[in-house]
PDB file of C-alpha atoms and ligand atoms in Angstrom:
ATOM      1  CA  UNK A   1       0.000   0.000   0.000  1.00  0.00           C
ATOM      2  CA  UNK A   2       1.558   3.235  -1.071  1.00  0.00           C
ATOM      3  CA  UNK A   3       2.222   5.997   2.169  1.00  0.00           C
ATOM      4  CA  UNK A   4       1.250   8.726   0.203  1.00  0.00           C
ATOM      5  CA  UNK A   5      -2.373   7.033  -1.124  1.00  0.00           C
ATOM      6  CA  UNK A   6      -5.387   9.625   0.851  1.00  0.00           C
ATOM      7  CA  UNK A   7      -7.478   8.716   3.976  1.00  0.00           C
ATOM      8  CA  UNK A   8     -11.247   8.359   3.115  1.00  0.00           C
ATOM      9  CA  UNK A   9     -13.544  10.283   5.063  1.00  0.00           C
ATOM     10  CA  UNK A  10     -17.298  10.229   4.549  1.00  0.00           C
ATOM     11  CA  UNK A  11     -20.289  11.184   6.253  1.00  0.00           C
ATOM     12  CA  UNK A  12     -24.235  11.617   4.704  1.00  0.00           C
ATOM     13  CA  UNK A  13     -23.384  15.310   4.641  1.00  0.00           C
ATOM     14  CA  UNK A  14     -20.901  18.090   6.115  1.00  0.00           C
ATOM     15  CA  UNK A  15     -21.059  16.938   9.667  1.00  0.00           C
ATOM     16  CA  UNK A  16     -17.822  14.741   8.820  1.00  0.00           C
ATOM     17  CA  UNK A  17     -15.934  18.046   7.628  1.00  0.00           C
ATOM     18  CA  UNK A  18     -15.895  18.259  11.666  1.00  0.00           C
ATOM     19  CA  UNK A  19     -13.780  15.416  11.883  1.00  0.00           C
ATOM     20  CA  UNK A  20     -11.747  16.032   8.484  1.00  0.00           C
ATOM     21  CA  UNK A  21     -10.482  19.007  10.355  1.00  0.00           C
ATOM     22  CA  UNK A  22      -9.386  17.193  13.013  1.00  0.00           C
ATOM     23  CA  UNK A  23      -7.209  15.068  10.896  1.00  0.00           C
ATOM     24  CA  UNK A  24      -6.138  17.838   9.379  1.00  0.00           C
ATOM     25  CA  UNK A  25      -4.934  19.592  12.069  1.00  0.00           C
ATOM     26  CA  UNK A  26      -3.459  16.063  14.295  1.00  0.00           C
ATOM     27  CA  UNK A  27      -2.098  14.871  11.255  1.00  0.00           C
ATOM     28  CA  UNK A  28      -1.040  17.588   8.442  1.00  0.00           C
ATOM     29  CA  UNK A  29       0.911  15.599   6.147  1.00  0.00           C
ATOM     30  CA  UNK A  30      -2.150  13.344   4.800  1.00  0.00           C
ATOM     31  CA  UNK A  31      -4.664  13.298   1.798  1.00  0.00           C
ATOM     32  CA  UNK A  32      -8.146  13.361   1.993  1.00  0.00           C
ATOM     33  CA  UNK A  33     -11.021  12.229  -0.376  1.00  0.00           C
ATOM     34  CA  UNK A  34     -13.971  13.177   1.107  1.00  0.00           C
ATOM     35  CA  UNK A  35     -17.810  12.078   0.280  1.00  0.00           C
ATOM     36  CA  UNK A  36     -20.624  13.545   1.948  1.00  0.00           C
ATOM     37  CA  UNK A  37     -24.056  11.949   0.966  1.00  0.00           C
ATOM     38  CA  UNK A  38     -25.928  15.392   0.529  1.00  0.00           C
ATOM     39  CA  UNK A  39     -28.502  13.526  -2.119  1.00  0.00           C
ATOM     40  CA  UNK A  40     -29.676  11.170   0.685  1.00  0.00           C
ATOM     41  CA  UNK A  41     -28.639  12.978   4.210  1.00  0.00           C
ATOM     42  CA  UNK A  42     -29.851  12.540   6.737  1.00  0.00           C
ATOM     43  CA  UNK A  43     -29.038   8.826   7.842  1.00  0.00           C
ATOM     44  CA  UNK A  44     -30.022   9.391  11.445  1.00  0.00           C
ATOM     45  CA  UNK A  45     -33.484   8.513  10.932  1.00  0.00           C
ATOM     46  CA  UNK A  46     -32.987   5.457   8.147  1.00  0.00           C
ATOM     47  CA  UNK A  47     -32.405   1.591   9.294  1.00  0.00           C
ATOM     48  CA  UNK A  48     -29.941  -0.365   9.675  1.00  0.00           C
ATOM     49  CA  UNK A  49     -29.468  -2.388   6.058  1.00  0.00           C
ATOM     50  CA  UNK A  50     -30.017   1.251   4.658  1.00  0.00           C
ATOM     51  CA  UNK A  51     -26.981   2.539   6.209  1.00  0.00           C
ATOM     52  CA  UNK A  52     -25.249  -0.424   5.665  1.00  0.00           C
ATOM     53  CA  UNK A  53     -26.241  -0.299   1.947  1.00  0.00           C
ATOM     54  CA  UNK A  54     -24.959   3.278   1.070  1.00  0.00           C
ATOM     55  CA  UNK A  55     -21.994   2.966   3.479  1.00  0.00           C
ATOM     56  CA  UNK A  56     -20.909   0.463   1.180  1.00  0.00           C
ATOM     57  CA  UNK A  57     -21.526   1.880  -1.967  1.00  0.00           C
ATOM     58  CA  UNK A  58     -19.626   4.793  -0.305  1.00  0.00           C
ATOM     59  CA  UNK A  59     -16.512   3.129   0.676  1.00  0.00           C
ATOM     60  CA  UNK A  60     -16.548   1.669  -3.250  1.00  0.00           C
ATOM     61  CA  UNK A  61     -16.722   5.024  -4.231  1.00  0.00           C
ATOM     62  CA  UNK A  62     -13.612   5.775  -2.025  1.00  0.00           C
ATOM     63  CA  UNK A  63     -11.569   2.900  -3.470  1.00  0.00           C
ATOM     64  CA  UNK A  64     -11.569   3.853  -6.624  1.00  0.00           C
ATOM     65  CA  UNK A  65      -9.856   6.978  -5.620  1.00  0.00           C
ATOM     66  CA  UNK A  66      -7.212   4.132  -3.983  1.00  0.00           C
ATOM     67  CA  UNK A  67      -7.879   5.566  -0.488  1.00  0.00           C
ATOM     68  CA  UNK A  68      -5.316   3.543   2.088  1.00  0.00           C
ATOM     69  CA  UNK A  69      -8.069   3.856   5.436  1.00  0.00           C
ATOM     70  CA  UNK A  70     -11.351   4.675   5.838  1.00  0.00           C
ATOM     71  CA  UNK A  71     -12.768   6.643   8.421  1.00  0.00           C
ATOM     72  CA  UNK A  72     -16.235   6.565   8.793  1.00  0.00           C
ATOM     73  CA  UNK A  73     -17.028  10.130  10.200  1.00  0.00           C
ATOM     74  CA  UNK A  74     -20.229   9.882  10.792  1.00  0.00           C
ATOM     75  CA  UNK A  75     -21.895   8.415  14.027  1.00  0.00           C
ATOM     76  CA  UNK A  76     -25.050   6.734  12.953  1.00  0.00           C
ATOM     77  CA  UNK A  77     -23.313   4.819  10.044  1.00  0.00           C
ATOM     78  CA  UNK A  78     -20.072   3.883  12.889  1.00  0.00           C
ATOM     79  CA  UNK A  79     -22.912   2.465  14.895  1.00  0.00           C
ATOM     80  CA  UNK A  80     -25.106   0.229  12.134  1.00  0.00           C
ATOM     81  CA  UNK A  81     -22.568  -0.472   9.613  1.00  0.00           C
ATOM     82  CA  UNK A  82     -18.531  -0.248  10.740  1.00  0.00           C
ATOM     83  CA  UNK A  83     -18.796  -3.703  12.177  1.00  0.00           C
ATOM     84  CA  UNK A  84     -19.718  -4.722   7.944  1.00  0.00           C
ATOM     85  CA  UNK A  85     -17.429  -2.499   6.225  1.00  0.00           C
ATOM     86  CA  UNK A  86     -14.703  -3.554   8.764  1.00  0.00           C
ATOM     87  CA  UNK A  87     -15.564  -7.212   8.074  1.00  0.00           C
ATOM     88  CA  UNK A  88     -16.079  -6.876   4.021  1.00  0.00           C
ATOM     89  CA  UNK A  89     -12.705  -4.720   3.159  1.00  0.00           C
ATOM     90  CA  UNK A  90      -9.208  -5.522   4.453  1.00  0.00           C
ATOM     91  CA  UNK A  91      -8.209  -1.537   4.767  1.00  0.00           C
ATOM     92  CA  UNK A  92      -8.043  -0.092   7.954  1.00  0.00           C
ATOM     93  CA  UNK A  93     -11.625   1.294   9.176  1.00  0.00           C
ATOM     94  CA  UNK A  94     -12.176   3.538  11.746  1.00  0.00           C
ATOM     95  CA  UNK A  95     -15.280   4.804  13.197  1.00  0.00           C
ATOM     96  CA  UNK A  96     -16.077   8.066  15.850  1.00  0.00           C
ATOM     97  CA  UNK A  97     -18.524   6.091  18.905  1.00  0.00           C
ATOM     98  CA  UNK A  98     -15.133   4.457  20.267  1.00  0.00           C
ATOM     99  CA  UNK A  99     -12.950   7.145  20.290  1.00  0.00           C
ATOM    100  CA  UNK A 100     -15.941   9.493  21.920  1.00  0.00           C
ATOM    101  CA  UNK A 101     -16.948   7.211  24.584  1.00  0.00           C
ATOM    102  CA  UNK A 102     -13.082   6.758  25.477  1.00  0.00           C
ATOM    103  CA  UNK A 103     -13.375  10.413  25.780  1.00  0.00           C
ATOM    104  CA  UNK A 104     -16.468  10.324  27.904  1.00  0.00           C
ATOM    105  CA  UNK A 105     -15.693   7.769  30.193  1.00  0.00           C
ATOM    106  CA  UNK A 106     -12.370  10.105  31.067  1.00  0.00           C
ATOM    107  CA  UNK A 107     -13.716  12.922  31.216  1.00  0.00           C
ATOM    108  CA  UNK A 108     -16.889  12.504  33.775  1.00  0.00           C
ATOM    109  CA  UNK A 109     -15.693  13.110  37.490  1.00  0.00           C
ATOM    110  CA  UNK A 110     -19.198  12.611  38.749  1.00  0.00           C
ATOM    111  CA  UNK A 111     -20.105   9.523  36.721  1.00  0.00           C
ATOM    112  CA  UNK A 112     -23.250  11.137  34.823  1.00  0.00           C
ATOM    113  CA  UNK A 113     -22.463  11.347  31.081  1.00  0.00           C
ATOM    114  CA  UNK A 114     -25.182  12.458  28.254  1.00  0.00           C
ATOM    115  CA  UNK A 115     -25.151  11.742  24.658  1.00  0.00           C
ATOM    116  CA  UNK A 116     -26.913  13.780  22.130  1.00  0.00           C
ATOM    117  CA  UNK A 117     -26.800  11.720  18.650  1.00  0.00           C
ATOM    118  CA  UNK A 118     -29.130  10.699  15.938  1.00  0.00           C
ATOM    119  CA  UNK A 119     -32.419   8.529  16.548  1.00  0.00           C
ATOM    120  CA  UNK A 120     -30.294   5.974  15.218  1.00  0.00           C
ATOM    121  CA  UNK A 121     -26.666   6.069  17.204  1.00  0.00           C
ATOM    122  CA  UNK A 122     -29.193   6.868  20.139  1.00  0.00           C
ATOM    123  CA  UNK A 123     -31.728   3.719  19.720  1.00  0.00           C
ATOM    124  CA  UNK A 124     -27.995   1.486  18.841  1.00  0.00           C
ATOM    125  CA  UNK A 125     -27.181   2.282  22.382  1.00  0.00           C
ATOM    126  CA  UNK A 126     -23.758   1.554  21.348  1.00  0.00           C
ATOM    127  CA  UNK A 127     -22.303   4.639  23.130  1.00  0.00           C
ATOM    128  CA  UNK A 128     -23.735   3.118  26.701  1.00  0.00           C
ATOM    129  CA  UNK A 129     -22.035  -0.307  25.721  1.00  0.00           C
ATOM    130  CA  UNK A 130     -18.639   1.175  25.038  1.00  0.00           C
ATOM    131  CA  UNK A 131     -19.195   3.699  28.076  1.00  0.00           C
ATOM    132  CA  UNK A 132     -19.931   0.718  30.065  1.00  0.00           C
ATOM    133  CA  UNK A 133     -16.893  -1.214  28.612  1.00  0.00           C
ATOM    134  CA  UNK A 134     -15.117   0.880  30.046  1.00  0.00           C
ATOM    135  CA  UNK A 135     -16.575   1.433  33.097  1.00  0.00           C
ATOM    136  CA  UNK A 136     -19.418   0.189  34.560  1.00  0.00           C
ATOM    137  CA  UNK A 137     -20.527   2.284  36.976  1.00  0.00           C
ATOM    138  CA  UNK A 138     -20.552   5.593  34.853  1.00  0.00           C
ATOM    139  CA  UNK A 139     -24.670   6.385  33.880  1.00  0.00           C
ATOM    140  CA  UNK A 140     -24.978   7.033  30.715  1.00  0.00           C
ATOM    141  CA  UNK A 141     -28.202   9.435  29.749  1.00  0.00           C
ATOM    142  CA  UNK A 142     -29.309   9.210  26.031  1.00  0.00           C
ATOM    143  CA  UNK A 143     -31.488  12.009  23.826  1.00  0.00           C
ATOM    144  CA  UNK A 144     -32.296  12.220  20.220  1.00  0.00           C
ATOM    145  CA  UNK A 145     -31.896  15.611  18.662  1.00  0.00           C
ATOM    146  CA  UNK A 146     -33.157  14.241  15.162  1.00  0.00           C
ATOM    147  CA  UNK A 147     -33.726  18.187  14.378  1.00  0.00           C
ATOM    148  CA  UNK A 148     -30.043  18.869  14.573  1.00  0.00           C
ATOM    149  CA  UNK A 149     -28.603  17.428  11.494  1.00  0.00           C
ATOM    150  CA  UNK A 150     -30.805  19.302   9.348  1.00  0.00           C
ATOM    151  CA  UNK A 151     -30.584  22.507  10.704  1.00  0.00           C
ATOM    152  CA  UNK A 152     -27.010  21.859  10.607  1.00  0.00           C
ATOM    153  CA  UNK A 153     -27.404  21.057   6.622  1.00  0.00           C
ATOM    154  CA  UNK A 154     -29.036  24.825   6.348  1.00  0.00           C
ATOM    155  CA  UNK A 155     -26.429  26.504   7.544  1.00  0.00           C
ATOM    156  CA  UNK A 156     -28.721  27.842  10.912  1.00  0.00           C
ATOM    157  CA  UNK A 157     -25.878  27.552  13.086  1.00  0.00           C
ATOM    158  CA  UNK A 158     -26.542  30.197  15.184  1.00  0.00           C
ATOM    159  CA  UNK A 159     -30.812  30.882  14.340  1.00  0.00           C
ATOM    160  CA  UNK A 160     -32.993  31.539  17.022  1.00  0.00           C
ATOM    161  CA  UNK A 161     -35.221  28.312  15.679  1.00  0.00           C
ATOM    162  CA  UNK A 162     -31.986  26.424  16.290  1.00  0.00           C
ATOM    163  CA  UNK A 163     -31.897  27.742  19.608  1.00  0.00           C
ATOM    164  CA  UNK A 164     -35.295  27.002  20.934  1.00  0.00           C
ATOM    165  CA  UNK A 165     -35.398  23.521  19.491  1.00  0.00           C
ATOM    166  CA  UNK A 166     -31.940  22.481  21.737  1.00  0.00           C
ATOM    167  CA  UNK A 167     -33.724  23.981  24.407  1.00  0.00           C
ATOM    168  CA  UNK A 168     -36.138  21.260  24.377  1.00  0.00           C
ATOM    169  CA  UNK A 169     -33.997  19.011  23.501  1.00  0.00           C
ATOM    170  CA  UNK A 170     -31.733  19.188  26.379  1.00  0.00           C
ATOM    171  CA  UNK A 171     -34.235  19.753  28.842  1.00  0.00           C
ATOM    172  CA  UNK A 172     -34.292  16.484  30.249  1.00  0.00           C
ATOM    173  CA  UNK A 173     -30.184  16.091  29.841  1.00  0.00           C
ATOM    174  CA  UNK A 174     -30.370  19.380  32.346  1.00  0.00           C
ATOM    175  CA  UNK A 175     -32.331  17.307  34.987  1.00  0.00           C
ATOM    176  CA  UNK A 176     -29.774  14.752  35.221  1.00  0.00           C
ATOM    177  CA  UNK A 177     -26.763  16.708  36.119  1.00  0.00           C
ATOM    178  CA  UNK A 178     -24.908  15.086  34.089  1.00  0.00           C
ATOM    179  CA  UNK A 179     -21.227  16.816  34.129  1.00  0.00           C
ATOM    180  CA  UNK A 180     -20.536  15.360  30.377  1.00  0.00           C
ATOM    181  CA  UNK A 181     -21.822  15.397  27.190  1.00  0.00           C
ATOM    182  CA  UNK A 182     -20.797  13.859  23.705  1.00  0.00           C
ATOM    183  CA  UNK A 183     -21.331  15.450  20.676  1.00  0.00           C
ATOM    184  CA  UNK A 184     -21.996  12.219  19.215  1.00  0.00           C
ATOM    185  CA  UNK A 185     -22.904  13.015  15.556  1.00  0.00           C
ATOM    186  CA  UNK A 186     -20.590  14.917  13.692  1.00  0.00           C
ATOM    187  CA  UNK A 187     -23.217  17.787  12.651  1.00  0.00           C
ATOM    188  CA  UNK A 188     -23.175  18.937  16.141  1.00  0.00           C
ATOM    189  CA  UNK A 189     -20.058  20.555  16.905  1.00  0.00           C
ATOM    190  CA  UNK A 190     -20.999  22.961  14.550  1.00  0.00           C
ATOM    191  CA  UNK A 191     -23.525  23.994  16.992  1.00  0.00           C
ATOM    192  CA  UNK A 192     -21.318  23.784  20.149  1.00  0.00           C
ATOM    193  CA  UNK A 193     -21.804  26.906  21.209  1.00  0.00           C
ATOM    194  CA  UNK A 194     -25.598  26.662  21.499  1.00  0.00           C
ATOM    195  CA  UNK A 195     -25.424  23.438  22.809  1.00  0.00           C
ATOM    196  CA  UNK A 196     -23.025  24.889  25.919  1.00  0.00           C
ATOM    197  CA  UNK A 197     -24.842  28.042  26.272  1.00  0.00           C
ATOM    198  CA  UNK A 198     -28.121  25.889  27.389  1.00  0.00           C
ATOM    199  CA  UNK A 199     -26.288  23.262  29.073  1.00  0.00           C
ATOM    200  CA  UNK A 200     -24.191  25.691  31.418  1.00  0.00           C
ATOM    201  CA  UNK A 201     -19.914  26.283  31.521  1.00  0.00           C
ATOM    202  CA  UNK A 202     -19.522  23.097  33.970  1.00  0.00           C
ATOM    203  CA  UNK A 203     -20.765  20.744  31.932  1.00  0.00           C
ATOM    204  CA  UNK A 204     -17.585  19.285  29.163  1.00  0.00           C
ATOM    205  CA  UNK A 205     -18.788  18.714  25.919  1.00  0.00           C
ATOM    206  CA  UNK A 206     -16.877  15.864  23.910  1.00  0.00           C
ATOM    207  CA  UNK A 207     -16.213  16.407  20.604  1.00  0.00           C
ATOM    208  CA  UNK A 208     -15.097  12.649  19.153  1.00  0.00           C
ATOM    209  CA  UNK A 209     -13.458  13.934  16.260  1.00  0.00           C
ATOM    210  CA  UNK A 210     -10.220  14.876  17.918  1.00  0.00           C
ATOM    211  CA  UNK A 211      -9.611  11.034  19.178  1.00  0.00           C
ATOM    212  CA  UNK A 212     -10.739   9.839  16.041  1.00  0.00           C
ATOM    213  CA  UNK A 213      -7.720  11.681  14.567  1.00  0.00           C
ATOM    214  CA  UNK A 214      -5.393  10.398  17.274  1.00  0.00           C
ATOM    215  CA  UNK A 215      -6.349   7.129  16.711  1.00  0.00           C
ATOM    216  CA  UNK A 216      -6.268   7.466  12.629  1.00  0.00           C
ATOM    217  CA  UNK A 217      -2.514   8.591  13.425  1.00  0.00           C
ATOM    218  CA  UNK A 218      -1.816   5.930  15.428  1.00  0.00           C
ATOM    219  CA  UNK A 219      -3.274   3.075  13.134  1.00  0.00           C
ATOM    220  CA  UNK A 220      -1.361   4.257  10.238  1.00  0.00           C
ATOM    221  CA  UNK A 221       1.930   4.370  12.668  1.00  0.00           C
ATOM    222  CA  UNK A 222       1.290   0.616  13.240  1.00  0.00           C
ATOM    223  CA  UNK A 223       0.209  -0.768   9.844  1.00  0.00           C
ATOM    224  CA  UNK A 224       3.579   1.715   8.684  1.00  0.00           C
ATOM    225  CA  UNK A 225       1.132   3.458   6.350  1.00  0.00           C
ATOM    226  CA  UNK A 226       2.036   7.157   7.826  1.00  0.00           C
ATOM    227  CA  UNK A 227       2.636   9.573   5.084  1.00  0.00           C
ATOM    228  CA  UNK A 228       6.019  10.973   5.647  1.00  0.00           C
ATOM    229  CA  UNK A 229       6.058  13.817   4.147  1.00  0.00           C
ATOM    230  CA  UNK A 230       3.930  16.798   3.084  1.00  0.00           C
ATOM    231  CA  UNK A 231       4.970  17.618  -0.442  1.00  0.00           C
ATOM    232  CA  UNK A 232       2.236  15.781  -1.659  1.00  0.00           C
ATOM    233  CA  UNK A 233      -1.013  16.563   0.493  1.00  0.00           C
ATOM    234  CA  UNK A 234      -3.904  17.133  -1.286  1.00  0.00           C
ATOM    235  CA  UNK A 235      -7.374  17.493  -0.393  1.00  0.00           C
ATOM    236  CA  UNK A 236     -10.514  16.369  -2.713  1.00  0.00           C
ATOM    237  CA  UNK A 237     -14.197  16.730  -1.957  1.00  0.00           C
ATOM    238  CA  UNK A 238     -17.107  15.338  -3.305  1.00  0.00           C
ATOM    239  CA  UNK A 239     -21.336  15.129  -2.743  1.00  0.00           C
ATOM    240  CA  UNK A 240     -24.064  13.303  -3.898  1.00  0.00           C
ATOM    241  CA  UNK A 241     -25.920  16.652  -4.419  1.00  0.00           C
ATOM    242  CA  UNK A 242     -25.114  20.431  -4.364  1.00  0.00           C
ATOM    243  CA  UNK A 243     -21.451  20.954  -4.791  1.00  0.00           C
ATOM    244  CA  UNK A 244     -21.739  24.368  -4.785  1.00  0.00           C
ATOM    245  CA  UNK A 245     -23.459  24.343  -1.545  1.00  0.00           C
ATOM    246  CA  UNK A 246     -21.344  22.444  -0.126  1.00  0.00           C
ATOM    247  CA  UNK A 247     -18.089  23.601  -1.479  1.00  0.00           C
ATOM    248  CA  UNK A 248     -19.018  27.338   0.436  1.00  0.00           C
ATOM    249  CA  UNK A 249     -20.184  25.670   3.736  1.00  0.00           C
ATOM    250  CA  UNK A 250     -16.648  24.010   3.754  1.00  0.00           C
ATOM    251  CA  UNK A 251     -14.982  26.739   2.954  1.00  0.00           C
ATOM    252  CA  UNK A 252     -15.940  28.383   6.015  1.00  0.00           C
ATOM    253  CA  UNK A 253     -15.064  25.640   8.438  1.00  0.00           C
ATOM    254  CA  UNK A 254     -11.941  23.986   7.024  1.00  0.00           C
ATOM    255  CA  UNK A 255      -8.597  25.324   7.508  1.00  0.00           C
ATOM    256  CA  UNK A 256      -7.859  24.795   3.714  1.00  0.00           C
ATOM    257  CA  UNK A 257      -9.447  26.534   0.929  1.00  0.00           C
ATOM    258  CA  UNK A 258     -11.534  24.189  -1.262  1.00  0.00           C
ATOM    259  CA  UNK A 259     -11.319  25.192  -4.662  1.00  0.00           C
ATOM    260  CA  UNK A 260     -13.771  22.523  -5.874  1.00  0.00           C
ATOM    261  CA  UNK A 261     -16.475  20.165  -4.923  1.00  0.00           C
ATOM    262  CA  UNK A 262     -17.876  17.493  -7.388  1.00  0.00           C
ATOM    263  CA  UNK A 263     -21.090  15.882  -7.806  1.00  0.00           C
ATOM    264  CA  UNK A 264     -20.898  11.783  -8.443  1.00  0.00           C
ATOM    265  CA  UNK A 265     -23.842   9.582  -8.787  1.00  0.00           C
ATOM    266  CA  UNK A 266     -23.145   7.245  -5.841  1.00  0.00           C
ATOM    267  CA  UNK A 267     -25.872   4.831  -6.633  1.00  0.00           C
ATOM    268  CA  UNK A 268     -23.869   3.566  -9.521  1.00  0.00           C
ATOM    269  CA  UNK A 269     -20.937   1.888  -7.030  1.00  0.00           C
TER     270      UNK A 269
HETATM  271  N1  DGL B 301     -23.454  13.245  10.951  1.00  0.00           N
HETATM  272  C1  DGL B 301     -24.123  12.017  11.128  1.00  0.00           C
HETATM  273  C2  DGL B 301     -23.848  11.365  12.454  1.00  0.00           C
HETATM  274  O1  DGL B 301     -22.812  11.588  13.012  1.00  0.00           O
HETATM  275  C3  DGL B 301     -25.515  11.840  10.634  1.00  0.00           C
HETATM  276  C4  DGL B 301     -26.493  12.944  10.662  1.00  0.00           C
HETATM  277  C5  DGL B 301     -27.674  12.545   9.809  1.00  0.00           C
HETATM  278  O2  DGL B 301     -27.492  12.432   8.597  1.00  0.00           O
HETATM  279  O3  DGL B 301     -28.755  12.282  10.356  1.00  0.00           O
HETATM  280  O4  DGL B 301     -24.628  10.570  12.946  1.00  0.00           O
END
């Protein structure tokens, strides 16, 4: 496997750009191809086969562009389909639910920990089971925010809308005193700040993203797949839908510029 072949990142829209900018940052001198599924976002409310089905098609996609890892950055298709992809291609896959609840499970001092995902990653439970993997006694206190992802997708980052609806969201994650919280889809860091304004300074929001990069870094260490050297990093995005859209929205959360998006029919891989 050649050192200098990209990392595939993908996620059913720009939520994974969260976690490409984490790689970016931990680990500068590698390539990204990145896919976000804008014709068919969001997967948070879709079953199980049909994650599994376009996660697939996705990471076919990705190997054409002779990707050397796959990270799936995206929570809901980590918790229905990783387990697949990880068994059905023989490239290093990594999803974001391990790395968060590592996180989590650190981070808590009074043992109360809420995650806000997807009805999907929420209804998995997978984020208790790793919690509780981990350590047992930690309670973990789950909520849907099914609104979030979309909101997300428009761009109403900071809207009043998007305000009131994480009010009621969190509500019940208030009651708990919980004194952590993951982030645990990768739309929602783009709406941290809302998300810590209602829930108060003390309680520590996880973002996954950043020990998803450490452990992308330390993967590729192992399987001696680290890229070496920067002369040849180069980033390349594409959508499903609206590359134009998209291209801007990136543009405005990545530390690189992104002079172009393109549009693929993923249905055909
Ligand atoms: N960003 C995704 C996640 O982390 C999915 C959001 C969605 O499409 O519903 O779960």
């Amino acid at each position: 496997m050649d050192r200098n072949a990209p990392i595939g990142v993908f996620d059913s829209g720009v939520g994974g750009l969260t976690v490409a900018r984490e790689i970016m940052r931990q680990i500068p001198n590698e390539s990204i191809i990145y896919f976000g599924d804008t014709a068919r976002v969001p997967y948070g409310s879709k079953s199980k086969e049909t994650i599994i089905t376009y996660s697939r098609q996705i990471v076919q996609f990705l190997l054409t562009k002779k990707v050397k890892a796959v990270v799936v950055a995206c929570n809901t298709a980590s918790a229905f389909a990783l387990e697949t992809l990880q068994e059905e291609f023989d490239i290093p896959m990594l999803g974001v639910v391990k790395p968060g609840a590592k996180v989590a499970a650190e981070t808590t001092v009074n043992g109360r920990v809420g995650v806000i995902g997807t009805l999907g990653t929420v209804s998995s439970g997978i984020y208790k089971q790793y919690i509780h993997d981990l350590n047992g006694d930690i309670e973990v206190f789950s909520k849907a925010c099914p609104l979030f992802a979309p909101l997300v997708e428009e761009g109403w980052l900071e809207d009043p809308v998007t305000q009131e609806i994480a009010r009621r969201y969190l509500e019940e994650l208030k009651q708990e005193k919980i004194d952590t919280l993951v982030l645990g889809c990768t739309h929602y860091p783009l709406i941290r700040k809302t998300v810590q304004r209602i829930m108060g300074s003390e309680v520590n929001l996880v973002n996954p993203a950043y020990e998803t990069a450490i452990s992308l870094r330390g993967v590729l260490q192992e399987q001696g797949l680290a890229n070496e050297d920067s002369v040849y990093v180069k980033h390349k995005f594409y959508v499903s839908d609206g590359a134009e859209k998209f291209k801007s929205f990136a543009n405005t959360i990545l530390p690189c510029e992104v002079e172009e998006t393109k549009d693929i029919n993923i249905e055909q891989y």
